PDB file of C-alpha atoms in Angstrom:
ATOM      1  CA  MET M   1       0.000   0.000   0.000  1.00  0.00           C
ATOM      2  CA  SER M   2       1.195   3.543  -0.725  1.00  0.00           C
ATOM      3  CA  ARG M   3       2.185   5.623   2.292  1.00  0.00           C
ATOM      4  CA  ARG M   4      -0.014   8.597   3.076  1.00  0.00           C
ATOM      5  CA  SER M   5       1.801  11.902   2.775  1.00  0.00           C
ATOM      6  CA  VAL M   6       2.567  13.745   5.988  1.00  0.00           C
ATOM      7  CA  ASN M   7       0.883  17.089   6.540  1.00  0.00           C
ATOM      8  CA  PRO M   8       3.723  19.582   7.096  1.00  0.00           C
ATOM      9  CA  GLY M   9       1.491  21.560   9.439  1.00  0.00           C
ATOM     10  CA  ARG M  10       1.318  18.570  11.797  1.00  0.00           C
ATOM     11  CA  ARG M  11       5.046  17.780  12.022  1.00  0.00           C
ATOM     12  CA  MET M  12       6.755  17.815  15.401  1.00  0.00           C
ATOM     13  CA  SER M  13       9.518  20.206  16.288  1.00  0.00           C
ATOM     14  CA  ASP M  14      13.116  19.038  16.646  1.00  0.00           C
ATOM     15  CA  GLY M  15      12.589  18.152  20.306  1.00  0.00           C
ATOM     16  CA  GLY M  16       9.736  15.777  19.510  1.00  0.00           C
ATOM     17  CA  LEU M  17       7.044  18.113  20.894  1.00  0.00           C
ATOM     18  CA  PRO M  18       4.582  20.310  18.992  1.00  0.00           C
ATOM     19  CA  SER M  19       6.097  23.697  18.150  1.00  0.00           C
ATOM     20  CA  VAL M  20       4.988  26.684  20.190  1.00  0.00           C
ATOM     21  CA  GLY M  21       3.978  28.539  17.033  1.00  0.00           C
ATOM     22  CA  GLY M  22       1.819  25.649  15.924  1.00  0.00           C
ATOM     23  CA  LEU M  23      -0.002  25.520  19.253  1.00  0.00           C
ATOM     24  CA  LEU M  24      -0.612  29.262  19.344  1.00  0.00           C
ATOM     25  CA  HIS M  25      -1.579  29.885  15.729  1.00  0.00           C
ATOM     26  CA  SER M  26      -3.256  26.723  14.490  1.00  0.00           C
ATOM     27  CA  LYS M  27      -6.998  27.218  14.922  1.00  0.00           C
ATOM     28  CA  SER M  28      -7.753  23.675  13.839  1.00  0.00           C
ATOM     29  CA  ARG M  29      -5.430  22.200  16.442  1.00  0.00           C
ATOM     30  CA  SER M  30      -6.484  24.331  19.425  1.00  0.00           C
ATOM     31  CA  PRO M  31      -9.816  22.563  20.082  1.00  0.00           C
ATOM     32  CA  ARG M  32      -8.093  19.194  19.947  1.00  0.00           C
ATOM     33  CA  VAL M  33      -5.379  20.273  22.402  1.00  0.00           C
ATOM     34  CA  LEU M  34      -8.052  21.645  24.726  1.00  0.00           C
ATOM     35  CA  THR M  35     -10.007  18.391  24.514  1.00  0.00           C
ATOM     36  CA  ILE M  36      -6.925  16.309  25.340  1.00  0.00           C
ATOM     37  CA  ALA M  37      -6.083  18.594  28.264  1.00  0.00           C
ATOM     38  CA  LEU M  38      -9.599  18.217  29.659  1.00  0.00           C
ATOM     39  CA  LEU M  39      -9.458  14.430  29.284  1.00  0.00           C
ATOM     40  CA  VAL M  40      -6.111  14.260  31.108  1.00  0.00           C
ATOM     41  CA  LEU M  41      -7.471  16.477  33.878  1.00  0.00           C
ATOM     42  CA  GLY M  42     -10.517  14.240  34.197  1.00  0.00           C
ATOM     43  CA  VAL M  43      -8.352  11.120  34.513  1.00  0.00           C
ATOM     44  CA  ILE M  44      -6.247  12.791  37.216  1.00  0.00           C
ATOM     45  CA  VAL M  45      -9.375  13.752  39.165  1.00  0.00           C
ATOM     46  CA  LEU M  46     -10.744  10.190  38.952  1.00  0.00           C
ATOM     47  CA  ILE M  47      -7.443   8.684  40.098  1.00  0.00           C
ATOM     48  CA  ALA M  48      -7.290  11.104  43.024  1.00  0.00           C
ATOM     49  CA  TYR M  49     -10.874  10.229  43.966  1.00  0.00           C
ATOM     50  CA  PHE M  50     -10.467   6.451  43.937  1.00  0.00           C
ATOM     51  CA  ASN M  51      -7.186   6.632  45.836  1.00  0.00           C
ATOM     52  CA  SER M  52      -8.468   9.083  48.409  1.00  0.00           C
ATOM     53  CA  GLY M  53      -8.332   8.165  52.088  1.00  0.00           C
ATOM     54  CA  PRO M  54      -6.020   8.473  55.072  1.00  0.00           C
ATOM     55  CA  GLY M  55      -2.447   7.345  54.821  1.00  0.00           C
ATOM     56  CA  VAL M  56       0.789   7.800  52.932  1.00  0.00           C
ATOM     57  CA  THR M  57       0.746   6.751  49.300  1.00  0.00           C
ATOM     58  CA  VAL M  58       3.417   4.389  47.994  1.00  0.00           C
ATOM     59  CA  ASN M  59       3.784   4.643  44.236  1.00  0.00           C
ATOM     60  CA  SER M  60       4.815   1.040  43.710  1.00  0.00           C
ATOM     61  CA  ARG M  61       3.264  -1.985  45.317  1.00  0.00           C
ATOM     62  CA  GLU M  62       6.138  -4.132  44.066  1.00  0.00           C
ATOM     63  CA  ALA M  63       8.720  -1.707  45.435  1.00  0.00           C
ATOM     64  CA  PHE M  64       6.956  -1.691  48.786  1.00  0.00           C
ATOM     65  CA  THR M  65       6.626  -5.435  49.188  1.00  0.00           C
ATOM     66  CA  ARG M  66      10.083  -6.310  47.864  1.00  0.00           C
ATOM     67  CA  SER M  67      12.033  -3.539  49.597  1.00  0.00           C
ATOM     68  CA  GLU M  68      13.194  -3.250  53.183  1.00  0.00           C
ATOM     69  CA  GLY M  69       9.719  -1.999  54.016  1.00  0.00           C
ATOM     70  CA  SER M  70       8.130  -5.356  53.202  1.00  0.00           C
ATOM     71  CA  CYS M  71       5.822  -6.541  55.959  1.00  0.00           C
ATOM     72  CA  THR M  72       5.970 -10.056  54.512  1.00  0.00           C
ATOM     73  CA  SER M  73       9.698 -10.047  55.264  1.00  0.00           C
ATOM     74  CA  GLU M  74       8.743  -8.839  58.734  1.00  0.00           C
ATOM     75  CA  VAL M  75       6.539 -11.919  59.173  1.00  0.00           C
ATOM     76  CA  ILE M  76       9.590 -14.152  58.655  1.00  0.00           C
ATOM     77  CA  GLN M  77      11.512 -12.254  61.338  1.00  0.00           C
ATOM     78  CA  ALA M  78       8.558 -12.368  63.716  1.00  0.00           C
ATOM     79  CA  LEU M  79       7.843 -16.122  63.401  1.00  0.00           C
ATOM     80  CA  PRO M  80       9.872 -17.148  66.508  1.00  0.00           C
ATOM     81  CA  TYR M  81       7.966 -14.632  68.628  1.00  0.00           C
ATOM     82  CA  LEU M  82       4.615 -15.596  67.118  1.00  0.00           C
ATOM     83  CA  LYS M  83       5.291 -19.221  68.098  1.00  0.00           C
ATOM     84  CA  LYS M  84       6.004 -18.206  71.684  1.00  0.00           C
ATOM     85  CA  ALA M  85       2.907 -16.011  71.762  1.00  0.00           C
ATOM     86  CA  TYR M  86       0.424 -18.480  70.283  1.00  0.00           C
ATOM     87  CA  GLY M  87       1.933 -21.869  71.154  1.00  0.00           C
ATOM     88  CA  ASN M  88      -0.484 -24.670  70.271  1.00  0.00           C
ATOM     89  CA  ASP M  89      -2.750 -22.187  68.486  1.00  0.00           C
ATOM     90  CA  MET M  90      -0.260 -22.285  65.620  1.00  0.00           C
ATOM     91  CA  GLN M  91      -1.097 -25.841  64.623  1.00  0.00           C
ATOM     92  CA  LYS M  92      -2.869 -24.776  61.430  1.00  0.00           C
ATOM     93  CA  VAL M  93      -1.894 -21.388  59.983  1.00  0.00           C
ATOM     94  CA  LEU M  94      -3.025 -19.451  56.919  1.00  0.00           C
ATOM     95  CA  HIS M  95      -0.852 -16.665  55.549  1.00  0.00           C
ATOM     96  CA  VAL M  96      -2.481 -14.080  53.268  1.00  0.00           C
ATOM     97  CA  GLY M  97      -0.257 -11.746  51.297  1.00  0.00           C
ATOM     98  CA  PRO M  98       2.463 -11.481  48.643  1.00  0.00           C
ATOM     99  CA  ASP M  99       5.379 -13.900  48.720  1.00  0.00           C
ATOM    100  CA  SER M 100       3.184 -16.315  50.642  1.00  0.00           C
ATOM    101  CA  CYS M 101       5.318 -19.212  49.382  1.00  0.00           C
ATOM    102  CA  THR M 102       8.249 -18.002  51.495  1.00  0.00           C
ATOM    103  CA  VAL M 103       6.137 -17.741  54.648  1.00  0.00           C
ATOM    104  CA  VAL M 104       4.533 -21.141  54.074  1.00  0.00           C
ATOM    105  CA  SER M 105       7.933 -22.755  53.422  1.00  0.00           C
ATOM    106  CA  ASN M 106       9.319 -21.383  56.685  1.00  0.00           C
ATOM    107  CA  LEU M 107       6.285 -22.565  58.638  1.00  0.00           C
ATOM    108  CA  LEU M 108       6.392 -26.063  57.115  1.00  0.00           C
ATOM    109  CA  LYS M 109      10.017 -26.415  58.226  1.00  0.00           C
ATOM    110  CA  GLU M 110       8.745 -26.459  61.811  1.00  0.00           C
ATOM    111  CA  GLY M 111       7.278 -29.888  61.182  1.00  0.00           C
ATOM    112  CA  LYS M 112       4.392 -29.570  63.646  1.00  0.00           C
ATOM    113  CA  ILE M 113       2.654 -26.733  61.820  1.00  0.00           C
ATOM    114  CA  GLU M 114       0.208 -27.102  58.946  1.00  0.00           C
ATOM    115  CA  ALA M 115       0.736 -24.038  56.759  1.00  0.00           C
ATOM    116  CA  TRP M 116      -1.314 -22.702  53.881  1.00  0.00           C
ATOM    117  CA  GLY M 117      -1.096 -19.511  51.859  1.00  0.00           C
ATOM    118  CA  VAL M 118      -3.143 -17.172  49.744  1.00  0.00           C
ATOM    119  CA  GLU M 119      -1.260 -15.063  47.193  1.00  0.00           C
ATOM    120  CA  PRO M 120      -3.416 -12.095  46.139  1.00  0.00           C
ATOM    121  CA  TYR M 121      -1.111 -11.079  43.277  1.00  0.00           C
ATOM    122  CA  ASP M 122       0.419 -12.581  40.163  1.00  0.00           C
ATOM    123  CA  LEU M 123       2.636 -15.676  40.460  1.00  0.00           C
ATOM    124  CA  GLU M 124       4.116 -15.603  36.958  1.00  0.00           C
ATOM    125  CA  ASP M 125       7.633 -14.955  38.291  1.00  0.00           C
ATOM    126  CA  ALA M 126       7.443 -17.639  40.988  1.00  0.00           C
ATOM    127  CA  ASP M 127      10.435 -19.946  41.396  1.00  0.00           C
ATOM    128  CA  SER M 128      10.276 -23.745  41.161  1.00  0.00           C
ATOM    129  CA  SER M 129       9.782 -24.305  44.901  1.00  0.00           C
ATOM    130  CA  CYS M 130       6.861 -21.863  44.947  1.00  0.00           C
ATOM    131  CA  LYS M 131       5.294 -23.509  41.894  1.00  0.00           C
ATOM    132  CA  SER M 132       5.624 -26.836  43.691  1.00  0.00           C
ATOM    133  CA  LEU M 133       3.685 -25.473  46.685  1.00  0.00           C
ATOM    134  CA  VAL M 134       1.015 -24.206  44.305  1.00  0.00           C
ATOM    135  CA  ARG M 135       0.735 -27.592  42.546  1.00  0.00           C
ATOM    136  CA  LYS M 136       0.376 -29.348  45.903  1.00  0.00           C
ATOM    137  CA  GLY M 137      -2.357 -26.915  46.975  1.00  0.00           C
ATOM    138  CA  PHE M 138      -0.476 -25.354  49.880  1.00  0.00           C
ATOM    139  CA  VAL M 139      -0.541 -21.944  48.189  1.00  0.00           C
ATOM    140  CA  ARG M 140      -3.230 -20.627  45.889  1.00  0.00           C
ATOM    141  CA  MET M 141      -3.979 -17.376  44.108  1.00  0.00           C
ATOM    142  CA  SER M 142      -7.159 -15.654  45.212  1.00  0.00           C
ATOM    143  CA  ASP M 143      -8.544 -12.114  45.004  1.00  0.00           C
ATOM    144  CA  ILE M 144      -9.047 -11.181  48.658  1.00  0.00           C
ATOM    145  CA  LYS M 145     -11.723  -8.647  47.713  1.00  0.00           C
ATOM    146  CA  PHE M 146     -13.977 -11.706  47.423  1.00  0.00           C
ATOM    147  CA  PRO M 147     -14.710 -14.480  49.988  1.00  0.00           C
ATOM    148  CA  LEU M 148     -11.776 -16.813  50.601  1.00  0.00           C
ATOM    149  CA  PRO M 149     -12.237 -20.392  49.314  1.00  0.00           C
ATOM    150  CA  TYR M 150     -12.260 -21.897  52.824  1.00  0.00           C
ATOM    151  CA  ARG M 151     -14.933 -22.999  55.254  1.00  0.00           C
ATOM    152  CA  PRO M 152     -15.509 -21.139  58.542  1.00  0.00           C
ATOM    153  CA  ASP M 153     -12.969 -21.903  61.300  1.00  0.00           C
ATOM    154  CA  SER M 154     -10.614 -23.661  58.879  1.00  0.00           C
ATOM    155  CA  PHE M 155      -7.465 -22.362  60.616  1.00  0.00           C
ATOM    156  CA  ASN M 156      -6.276 -21.685  64.140  1.00  0.00           C
ATOM    157  CA  LEU M 157      -4.476 -18.516  63.131  1.00  0.00           C
ATOM    158  CA  VAL M 158      -4.599 -16.217  60.099  1.00  0.00           C
ATOM    159  CA  VAL M 159      -1.565 -14.008  59.426  1.00  0.00           C
ATOM    160  CA  VAL M 160      -1.943 -11.122  56.953  1.00  0.00           C
ATOM    161  CA  SER M 161       0.812  -8.938  55.500  1.00  0.00           C
ATOM    162  CA  ASP M 162       1.171  -6.401  52.654  1.00  0.00           C
ATOM    163  CA  ALA M 163      -2.444  -6.985  51.626  1.00  0.00           C
ATOM    164  CA  LEU M 164      -4.863  -4.787  53.579  1.00  0.00           C
ATOM    165  CA  ASP M 165      -2.756  -1.703  52.822  1.00  0.00           C
ATOM    166  CA  TYR M 166      -3.933  -1.967  49.231  1.00  0.00           C
ATOM    167  CA  LEU M 167      -7.660  -2.062  49.977  1.00  0.00           C
ATOM    168  CA  THR M 168      -9.994   0.910  50.297  1.00  0.00           C
ATOM    169  CA  PRO M 169     -12.399   0.940  53.272  1.00  0.00           C
ATOM    170  CA  ARG M 170     -15.109  -0.270  50.891  1.00  0.00           C
ATOM    171  CA  TYR M 171     -13.297  -3.576  50.339  1.00  0.00           C
ATOM    172  CA  LEU M 172     -11.877  -3.746  53.851  1.00  0.00           C
ATOM    173  CA  ASN M 173     -15.465  -3.919  55.101  1.00  0.00           C
ATOM    174  CA  LYS M 174     -15.814  -7.233  53.244  1.00  0.00           C
ATOM    175  CA  THR M 175     -12.312  -8.683  53.467  1.00  0.00           C
ATOM    176  CA  LEU M 176     -11.595  -8.246  57.171  1.00  0.00           C
ATOM    177  CA  PRO M 177     -14.745 -10.055  58.406  1.00  0.00           C
ATOM    178  CA  ASP M 178     -13.999 -12.837  55.916  1.00  0.00           C
ATOM    179  CA  LEU M 179     -10.478 -13.247  57.305  1.00  0.00           C
ATOM    180  CA  ALA M 180     -11.990 -13.507  60.788  1.00  0.00           C
ATOM    181  CA  ARG M 181     -14.528 -16.041  59.486  1.00  0.00           C
ATOM    182  CA  VAL M 182     -11.884 -18.656  58.625  1.00  0.00           C
ATOM    183  CA  SER M 183      -9.970 -18.293  61.920  1.00  0.00           C
ATOM    184  CA  THR M 184     -10.772 -19.855  65.286  1.00  0.00           C
ATOM    185  CA  ASP M 185      -8.133 -18.294  67.537  1.00  0.00           C
ATOM    186  CA  GLY M 186      -7.181 -14.970  66.052  1.00  0.00           C
ATOM    187  CA  LEU M 187      -5.812 -12.689  63.386  1.00  0.00           C
ATOM    188  CA  VAL M 188      -2.302 -11.260  63.227  1.00  0.00           C
ATOM    189  CA  ILE M 189      -2.161  -8.311  60.849  1.00  0.00           C
ATOM    190  CA  PHE M 190       1.063  -6.703  59.624  1.00  0.00           C
ATOM    191  CA  THR M 191       0.598  -3.269  58.050  1.00  0.00           C
ATOM    192  CA  GLY M 192       2.964  -0.590  56.780  1.00  0.00           C
ATOM    193  CA  ASN M 193       4.072   2.067  59.219  1.00  0.00           C
ATOM    194  CA  PRO M 194       3.777   5.685  57.969  1.00  0.00           C
ATOM    195  CA  GLY M 195       6.489   6.730  60.429  1.00  0.00           C
ATOM    196  CA  GLN M 196       9.036   4.276  59.054  1.00  0.00           C
ATOM    197  CA  GLN M 197       8.480   4.405  55.330  1.00  0.00           C
ATOM    198  CA  LYS M 198      11.315   2.657  53.509  1.00  0.00           C
ATOM    199  CA  ALA M 199       9.741   1.851  50.191  1.00  0.00           C
ATOM    200  CA  LYS M 200      11.391   2.927  46.970  1.00  0.00           C
ATOM    201  CA  ILE M 201       9.099   5.118  44.933  1.00  0.00           C
ATOM    202  CA  SER M 202      11.158   5.332  41.752  1.00  0.00           C
ATOM    203  CA  GLU M 203       9.788   2.135  40.194  1.00  0.00           C
ATOM    204  CA  LEU M 204       6.619   2.153  38.156  1.00  0.00           C
ATOM    205  CA  PRO M 205       3.607   0.458  39.784  1.00  0.00           C
ATOM    206  CA  LYS M 206       3.061  -3.081  38.544  1.00  0.00           C
ATOM    207  CA  PHE M 207      -0.040  -4.159  40.405  1.00  0.00           C
ATOM    208  CA  GLY M 208      -2.364  -1.183  40.130  1.00  0.00           C
ATOM    209  CA  ARG M 209      -3.566   0.520  43.297  1.00  0.00           C
ATOM    210  CA  PRO M 210      -0.862   2.052  45.508  1.00  0.00           C
ATOM    211  CA  ALA M 211      -0.626   1.324  49.227  1.00  0.00           C
ATOM    212  CA  LYS M 212      -2.199   3.456  51.921  1.00  0.00           C
ATOM    213  CA  LEU M 213      -0.035   3.386  55.028  1.00  0.00           C
ATOM    214  CA  ARG M 214      -2.525   4.178  57.768  1.00  0.00           C
ATOM    215  CA  SER M 215      -1.698   5.115  61.333  1.00  0.00           C
ATOM    216  CA  SER M 216      -2.094   2.840  64.345  1.00  0.00           C
ATOM    217  CA  SER M 217      -4.967   4.968  65.646  1.00  0.00           C
ATOM    218  CA  TRP M 218      -6.769   4.679  62.309  1.00  0.00           C
ATOM    219  CA  TRP M 219      -6.509   0.884  62.367  1.00  0.00           C
ATOM    220  CA  THR M 220      -7.556   0.678  66.015  1.00  0.00           C
ATOM    221  CA  ARG M 221     -10.717   2.685  65.334  1.00  0.00           C
ATOM    222  CA  TYR M 222     -11.442   0.590  62.276  1.00  0.00           C
ATOM    223  CA  PHE M 223     -11.032  -2.709  64.125  1.00  0.00           C
ATOM    224  CA  ILE M 224     -13.436  -1.541  66.834  1.00  0.00           C
ATOM    225  CA  GLN M 225     -15.987  -0.515  64.208  1.00  0.00           C
ATOM    226  CA  THR M 226     -15.635  -3.945  62.599  1.00  0.00           C
ATOM    227  CA  GLY M 227     -16.231  -5.719  65.916  1.00  0.00           C
ATOM    228  CA  LEU M 228     -12.692  -7.052  66.372  1.00  0.00           C
ATOM    229  CA  THR M 229     -10.968  -6.701  69.738  1.00  0.00           C
ATOM    230  CA  GLU M 230      -7.341  -6.849  70.822  1.00  0.00           C
ATOM    231  CA  ASN M 231      -6.101 -10.338  71.654  1.00  0.00           C
ATOM    232  CA  GLU M 232      -4.434  -9.348  74.931  1.00  0.00           C
ATOM    233  CA  GLY M 233      -2.903 -12.681  75.989  1.00  0.00           C
ATOM    234  CA  PRO M 234      -0.863 -13.394  72.840  1.00  0.00           C
ATOM    235  CA  LEU M 235      -0.070  -9.683  72.474  1.00  0.00           C
ATOM    236  CA  LYS M 236       1.632  -9.558  75.883  1.00  0.00           C
ATOM    237  CA  LYS M 237       3.546 -12.788  75.230  1.00  0.00           C
ATOM    238  CA  PHE M 238       4.657 -11.509  71.830  1.00  0.00           C
ATOM    239  CA  GLU M 239       5.877  -8.201  73.258  1.00  0.00           C
ATOM    240  CA  GLN M 240       7.747  -9.950  76.093  1.00  0.00           C
ATOM    241  CA  ALA M 241       9.499 -12.346  73.701  1.00  0.00           C
ATOM    242  CA  ALA M 242      10.350  -9.536  71.281  1.00  0.00           C
ATOM    243  CA  SER M 243      11.658  -7.286  74.065  1.00  0.00           C
ATOM    244  CA  LYS M 244      13.858 -10.046  75.451  1.00  0.00           C
ATOM    245  CA  ASN M 245      15.576 -10.343  72.066  1.00  0.00           C
ATOM    246  CA  ASN M 246      15.585  -6.606  71.294  1.00  0.00           C
ATOM    247  CA  TYR M 247      13.324  -7.182  68.303  1.00  0.00           C
ATOM    248  CA  LYS M 248      11.697  -3.952  67.132  1.00  0.00           C
ATOM    249  CA  PRO M 249       9.438  -4.461  64.107  1.00  0.00           C
ATOM    250  CA  ASP M 250       9.351  -1.836  61.392  1.00  0.00           C
ATOM    251  CA  CYS M 251       5.768  -2.720  60.510  1.00  0.00           C
ATOM    252  CA  GLN M 252       2.721  -2.332  62.704  1.00  0.00           C
ATOM    253  CA  ILE M 253       1.531  -5.650  64.163  1.00  0.00           C
ATOM    254  CA  PHE M 254      -2.022  -6.109  65.435  1.00  0.00           C
ATOM    255  CA  HIS M 255      -3.182  -9.162  67.400  1.00  0.00           C
ATOM    256  CA  LEU M 256      -6.959  -9.543  67.139  1.00  0.00           C
ATOM    257  CA  SER M 257      -9.526 -11.902  68.588  1.00  0.00           C
ATOM    258  CA  THR M 258     -12.081 -13.299  66.152  1.00  0.00           C
TER     259      THR M 258
END
């Protein structure tokens, strides 16, 4: 097919952008530029609206979860203290969050713990050991904005990390009660700490919605509104064990009764 000739009036300037003279003097182009500007403004307003809410925005979910600020990495560090806090209540554990394969693998090494995981994000880049856990059914992908594929009281303990930070209150109202539904003895929730933000923000977002790092007081009020109370016994044991070993978590950790 013959190539269509290029309109000289629509050529770009040397820098790759429309020339200033063209923008100022081309009557035919002005309405189009105005329309594009209005569309861009509308998109910005919509993005701001859907991401509105309390907290500090992290531009990259992947950067947050894979950087030093990862609360899933914090779960691995906290496992010895969780075992001392919950004891026999850690017989059957469900982890919900990114990199669930790593958490499940560490729990299964204990021998006496049944461990299962829910990965709310893509597993395309998973390594062979993670794919093996998925094939065996220990870890599965599931959108946590919808009911989890488990019966009520399926687990003694449910541990959540790097997941609730990415939900708006609208979805939290559904997800949090569902997490409580599948647990008999409690929830342990790891959330990002606005006061200790370590995430890199230079990477482009890969998984859509950015995180909202909400304060401890915000979460406490929300838990009360949802009908969840602080699990005082395990909380005290956890704090004692952590203090004895000078362990100071970077993430916020909430121990809740279900």
